[in-house]
XYZ file of C-alpha atoms in Angstrom:
353
model
C 27.730 -45.738 4.834
C 24.224 -45.465 3.858
C 24.223 -41.516 5.726
C 27.340 -41.054 3.467
C 25.634 -41.918 0.517
C 22.064 -39.884 1.367
C 24.192 -36.805 2.358
C 25.781 -37.120 -1.099
C 22.648 -37.128 -2.804
C 21.251 -33.954 -0.887
C 24.710 -32.060 -1.648
C 24.381 -33.048 -5.594
C 20.265 -31.373 -4.927
C 21.393 -28.530 -3.569
C 23.869 -27.754 -6.282
C 21.299 -28.898 -8.825
C 18.754 -26.194 -7.607
C 21.600 -23.929 -7.158
C 21.981 -23.844 -11.061
C 19.003 -23.742 -11.902
C 18.254 -20.889 -9.983
C 21.219 -19.259 -10.874
C 19.516 -20.368 -14.746
C 16.702 -18.798 -14.132
C 17.978 -15.628 -12.943
C 20.202 -15.344 -16.291
C 17.475 -16.148 -18.297
C 14.818 -14.032 -16.918
C 13.834 -10.678 -18.649
C 14.371 -7.493 -15.534
C 12.414 -4.738 -16.314
C 10.418 -5.803 -19.349
C 7.697 -3.297 -19.684
C 4.276 -5.052 -20.747
C 0.973 -4.049 -21.507
C -0.351 -5.430 -17.682
C 3.017 -4.222 -15.742
C 2.057 -2.885 -12.520
C 3.928 -0.289 -10.704
C 4.347 0.519 -7.446
C 6.499 2.537 -4.814
C 7.895 2.277 -0.815
C 8.512 5.153 0.878
C 10.068 4.865 4.105
C 10.656 8.351 5.996
C 13.157 7.307 9.462
C 13.325 8.301 12.295
C 15.178 11.938 13.378
C 17.262 13.502 16.573
C 15.394 16.739 15.944
C 12.214 18.767 15.095
C 14.039 20.970 11.940
C 15.297 17.017 10.501
C 11.675 15.705 10.790
C 9.955 18.794 9.481
C 12.871 17.751 6.810
C 11.930 14.395 6.051
C 7.971 14.885 6.124
C 8.728 17.444 3.534
C 10.448 15.074 1.094
C 8.399 11.512 1.795
C 5.272 13.696 1.346
C 6.219 15.528 -1.968
C 7.944 12.540 -3.097
C 4.873 10.743 -3.168
C 2.943 13.946 -4.774
C 5.493 13.648 -7.967
C 5.026 9.649 -8.251
C 1.068 10.379 -8.666
C 0.766 13.747 -10.526
C 4.029 13.484 -12.848
C 4.625 9.200 -13.189
C 1.170 7.898 -13.163
C 0.515 6.157 -9.974
C -2.498 5.017 -8.297
C -2.918 6.304 -5.118
C -3.129 2.416 -3.518
C 0.310 1.727 -5.468
C 2.367 4.263 -3.201
C 2.591 2.942 0.468
C 4.489 5.557 2.802
C 5.166 4.843 6.089
C 6.820 8.210 8.322
C 8.421 8.394 11.720
C 5.480 10.565 13.284
C 1.697 9.636 11.113
C -1.112 11.410 12.444
C -4.423 11.251 11.343
C -4.659 14.595 9.769
C -2.891 13.269 6.963
C -4.115 10.066 5.732
C -1.537 9.270 2.769
C 0.444 8.387 5.174
C -0.145 5.019 6.303
C 1.526 4.351 9.251
C 4.507 4.816 11.431
C 7.846 3.933 10.060
C 8.931 0.732 12.368
C 9.974 -2.425 12.134
C 6.476 -4.116 12.798
C 4.690 -1.924 10.389
C 7.845 -2.502 7.780
C 7.311 -5.529 8.101
C 3.580 -5.807 7.158
C 3.413 -2.797 4.771
C 5.945 -5.709 2.624
C 3.281 -8.667 3.767
C 0.453 -6.768 2.196
C 2.282 -5.929 -1.237
C 3.361 -9.253 -1.305
C -0.067 -10.857 -1.417
C -1.057 -7.196 -4.021
C 1.573 -7.325 -6.650
C 2.097 -10.239 -9.706
C 4.835 -11.598 -11.197
C 6.546 -8.811 -14.274
C 5.655 -5.187 -11.585
C 7.949 -3.763 -10.927
C 9.081 -2.425 -7.178
C 10.306 1.040 -7.074
C 11.693 1.576 -2.459
C 12.767 4.718 -1.315
C 14.635 5.087 1.950
C 14.764 9.272 3.200
C 15.862 9.405 6.974
C 19.388 9.004 8.525
C 21.513 5.422 7.491
C 23.956 3.763 10.209
C 27.130 1.454 9.940
C 29.528 -0.536 12.327
C 31.497 -3.226 11.952
C 28.668 -5.923 12.278
C 25.753 -3.701 10.598
C 24.444 -1.235 8.225
C 21.213 0.498 9.689
C 18.381 2.731 8.409
C 17.008 4.678 11.574
C 13.699 4.439 12.630
C 11.505 4.037 16.042
C 12.174 1.700 18.270
C 14.691 -0.986 16.822
C 16.485 -0.326 14.207
C 16.646 -2.541 10.458
C 19.289 -3.903 9.070
C 20.249 -4.277 5.956
C 20.528 -8.079 6.132
C 16.905 -7.612 7.248
C 15.712 -6.234 4.774
C 17.381 -8.382 1.895
C 15.715 -11.473 3.745
C 12.402 -8.986 3.101
C 13.037 -8.801 -0.477
C 13.375 -12.487 -1.277
C 9.361 -12.623 -0.911
C 9.751 -10.652 -4.435
C 11.431 -12.756 -6.291
C 9.118 -12.367 -9.286
C 8.306 -8.863 -9.048
C 11.296 -6.509 -10.783
C 12.673 -4.554 -7.474
C 14.701 -0.958 -7.656
C 15.659 0.696 -4.058
C 16.728 4.170 -3.892
C 18.566 4.596 0.295
C 19.665 8.712 0.393
C 20.778 8.412 3.506
C 24.157 8.320 5.335
C 26.613 5.498 5.449
C 23.721 3.814 3.124
C 26.522 1.957 0.801
C 26.825 -0.738 3.116
C 23.225 -1.361 4.111
C 23.001 -1.026 0.005
C 25.623 -3.850 -0.486
C 23.227 -6.069 1.641
C 20.521 -5.595 -1.049
C 22.636 -6.757 -3.903
C 21.325 -9.607 -6.129
C 20.795 -9.813 -10.388
C 17.652 -8.432 -11.679
C 18.208 -5.543 -8.821
C 19.057 -1.989 -9.830
C 20.331 -0.380 -6.185
C 20.896 3.553 -5.686
C 22.720 4.822 -2.461
C 23.787 8.394 -1.088
C 27.497 7.201 -0.240
C 30.454 5.089 -1.589
C 31.281 3.952 1.904
C 30.191 3.290 5.771
C 32.481 6.203 6.544
C 30.020 8.689 4.412
C 27.981 8.919 7.889
C 27.048 12.630 7.474
C 24.168 13.908 6.739
C 23.706 13.822 2.811
C 22.053 16.052 0.443
C 21.114 13.473 -2.178
C 16.499 13.509 -1.307
C 16.485 17.024 -1.739
C 18.361 16.410 -5.527
C 16.252 13.189 -5.831
C 12.824 14.968 -6.089
C 14.410 18.065 -8.266
C 15.360 15.051 -10.258
C 11.633 13.142 -10.613
C 9.552 16.757 -10.585
C 8.431 17.540 -13.672
C 11.090 14.794 -15.179
C 13.634 17.269 -14.879
C 16.055 13.889 -15.238
C 15.422 13.506 -18.320
C 18.571 13.118 -20.108
C 17.216 11.408 -23.434
C 13.995 13.334 -23.659
C 11.862 10.760 -24.138
C 9.439 11.546 -22.065
C 10.636 8.818 -19.583
C 13.293 8.761 -16.836
C 15.065 6.168 -15.772
C 16.872 5.097 -12.465
C 20.385 5.420 -14.394
C 19.162 9.392 -15.767
C 18.061 10.226 -11.870
C 21.447 8.597 -10.361
C 23.572 10.518 -13.177
C 20.672 13.911 -12.343
C 21.412 13.528 -8.620
C 25.284 12.589 -8.683
C 25.530 15.908 -10.948
C 24.323 18.154 -8.519
C 25.273 16.574 -5.368
C 28.832 17.188 -6.461
C 28.128 20.535 -7.662
C 26.313 21.701 -4.255
C 29.352 20.797 -2.421
C 31.807 23.007 -4.554
C 29.664 25.889 -4.030
C 29.778 25.578 -0.625
C 33.239 25.019 -0.740
C 33.481 21.764 1.599
C 34.801 18.450 0.788
C 32.160 16.012 -0.446
C 31.151 13.409 1.956
C 28.613 11.594 -0.196
C 29.313 10.026 -3.440
C 25.908 8.892 -5.278
C 27.051 4.911 -6.374
C 25.023 2.692 -8.227
C 24.810 -1.320 -8.548
C 22.289 -3.108 -11.332
C 24.579 -6.621 -12.150
C 24.197 -8.425 -8.430
C 27.938 -8.786 -8.070
C 27.262 -6.062 -4.588
C 29.889 -3.442 -5.937
C 28.490 -0.341 -5.986
C 29.921 1.933 -8.808
C 30.655 6.145 -8.210
C 31.533 5.933 -11.978
C 29.519 3.271 -13.656
C 29.669 2.562 -17.249
C 26.681 -0.094 -18.292
C 28.909 -1.100 -21.345
C 31.807 -2.665 -19.149
C 29.735 -3.094 -15.496
C 27.080 -0.847 -13.732
C 24.364 0.964 -15.287
C 22.932 -1.153 -18.050
C 19.612 -2.540 -15.933
C 19.636 0.814 -14.642
C 18.989 2.440 -17.929
C 15.957 0.250 -18.542
C 14.339 0.758 -15.552
C 11.966 3.379 -15.802
C 10.490 5.363 -12.949
C 6.958 5.877 -15.198
C 4.201 4.373 -15.305
C 2.128 3.165 -19.039
C -0.385 5.002 -17.500
C 1.624 8.199 -18.640
C 1.898 8.118 -22.224
C -2.019 7.205 -22.175
C -5.179 10.003 -22.715
C -6.640 9.574 -19.077
C -10.081 12.056 -20.472
C -11.085 8.757 -22.861
C -13.012 5.614 -21.620
C -11.713 2.292 -21.901
C -12.599 0.482 -24.867
C -10.276 -1.406 -27.853
C -9.272 1.419 -29.303
C -7.545 2.092 -25.761
C -6.101 -1.037 -25.622
C -4.815 -1.212 -28.492
C -2.638 2.381 -27.211
C -1.657 0.473 -24.531
C 0.003 -2.416 -26.016
C 1.732 -0.357 -28.893
C 2.984 1.839 -25.777
C 4.412 -1.099 -24.235
C 5.812 -2.968 -27.326
C 7.354 0.579 -28.594
C 9.372 1.033 -24.581
C 10.214 -2.888 -24.870
C 11.935 -1.869 -28.279
C 13.775 0.361 -27.085
C 14.751 -1.504 -23.768
C 16.041 -4.260 -26.395
C 17.907 -1.795 -28.111
C 19.453 -0.152 -25.050
C 20.767 -4.265 -24.136
C 21.990 -4.611 -27.184
C 23.744 -1.711 -27.472
C 26.487 -2.447 -24.369
C 27.021 -5.972 -25.924
C 28.134 -4.451 -29.323
C 32.181 -4.512 -28.306
C 31.612 -8.247 -27.912
C 30.043 -8.895 -31.166
C 31.504 -8.662 -34.691
C 29.688 -5.576 -37.130
C 27.329 -7.951 -39.251
C 25.702 -10.193 -36.418
C 25.831 -6.786 -34.629
C 23.593 -4.908 -37.592
C 21.217 -8.581 -38.329
C 20.277 -7.795 -34.844
C 19.808 -4.000 -34.618
C 18.276 -3.491 -38.072
C 14.922 -5.782 -37.411
C 14.288 -3.381 -34.412
C 15.486 0.020 -35.624
C 12.373 -0.594 -37.910
C 9.536 -2.041 -35.751
C 10.163 0.851 -33.282
C 10.009 3.014 -36.254
C 6.978 1.608 -37.251
C 5.833 0.893 -33.824
C 6.095 4.489 -33.258
C 4.503 5.807 -36.154
C 1.545 3.449 -35.521
C 1.540 4.728 -31.660
C 1.373 9.123 -32.781
C -1.285 7.933 -35.278
C -3.451 6.640 -32.502
C -2.574 8.823 -30.043
C -3.630 11.835 -33.000
C -6.339 10.459 -33.452
C -7.237 10.355 -29.510
C -6.788 13.701 -29.523
C -9.314 14.801 -31.812
C -12.057 13.281 -30.490
């Protein structure tokens, strides 16, 4: 009798903890730009079957790192690159891409990041899948989606985005799905196991902000997805080939990646506010720190936060009355106009100096 009571109490406690955890995940504001938010990127370059593919993976991963530093304001120590074959002549490569180095790199990153920071993880290479596991191919034991999902559990206080450019990436990415995460992959099923061109067009999307559809000077993961999807479709048509990859996206945590996500209906809303750019992209790089620069930093973060709120509110429009919608939207638009004007004026003052 006593043991039964203890078991019942344990069950009740477990249910309460699960409820609190779910409530916390629902109330948290993901990808909220703050003046002190730091962004990090991790690039995994996997193993290749031959030298041709190995050279291609090396080129893509090094180019991606270069773009993040040059075009998106990432400090060099905020981008970790592991490549199948590291070498001492390329210091930007932190080490070989093996299971133990992946675990070590993610453990170091876990100690470095703070609450509210953003981490974007890129997989470039080959992927495989069978009835049991979906894997990213690396030297030594491959890493499964389930294993990497366990690793990501250590980053519950950070905003997470994953971009998997490999073949058979769909089941790998499905295992990573969770509330608040943006997941983008190259395929829509495990059956799409042929080599992909996704990574090629990912670089094209990011370089010089080519994917910036709304011309706000920033690139979101949703814009990146749309750009790559369109380029992949055209590429297969030009090659007169049946498409063997279909980019898909999940950001509502249900594990169902969509090839045609609708931000107002299912997936895509969070990806629209998950931006790759750091705040440093919009701050004068030649001006020393000081009160004026801090003010500009705060204003820039405020403008981006207001734009985020407007995007998310638009997704709720169909569920609200017109009056309720505009009661919330009008103050946001007024605040955005005023804050944007102040930001532009302050930036102009810096340029005069």
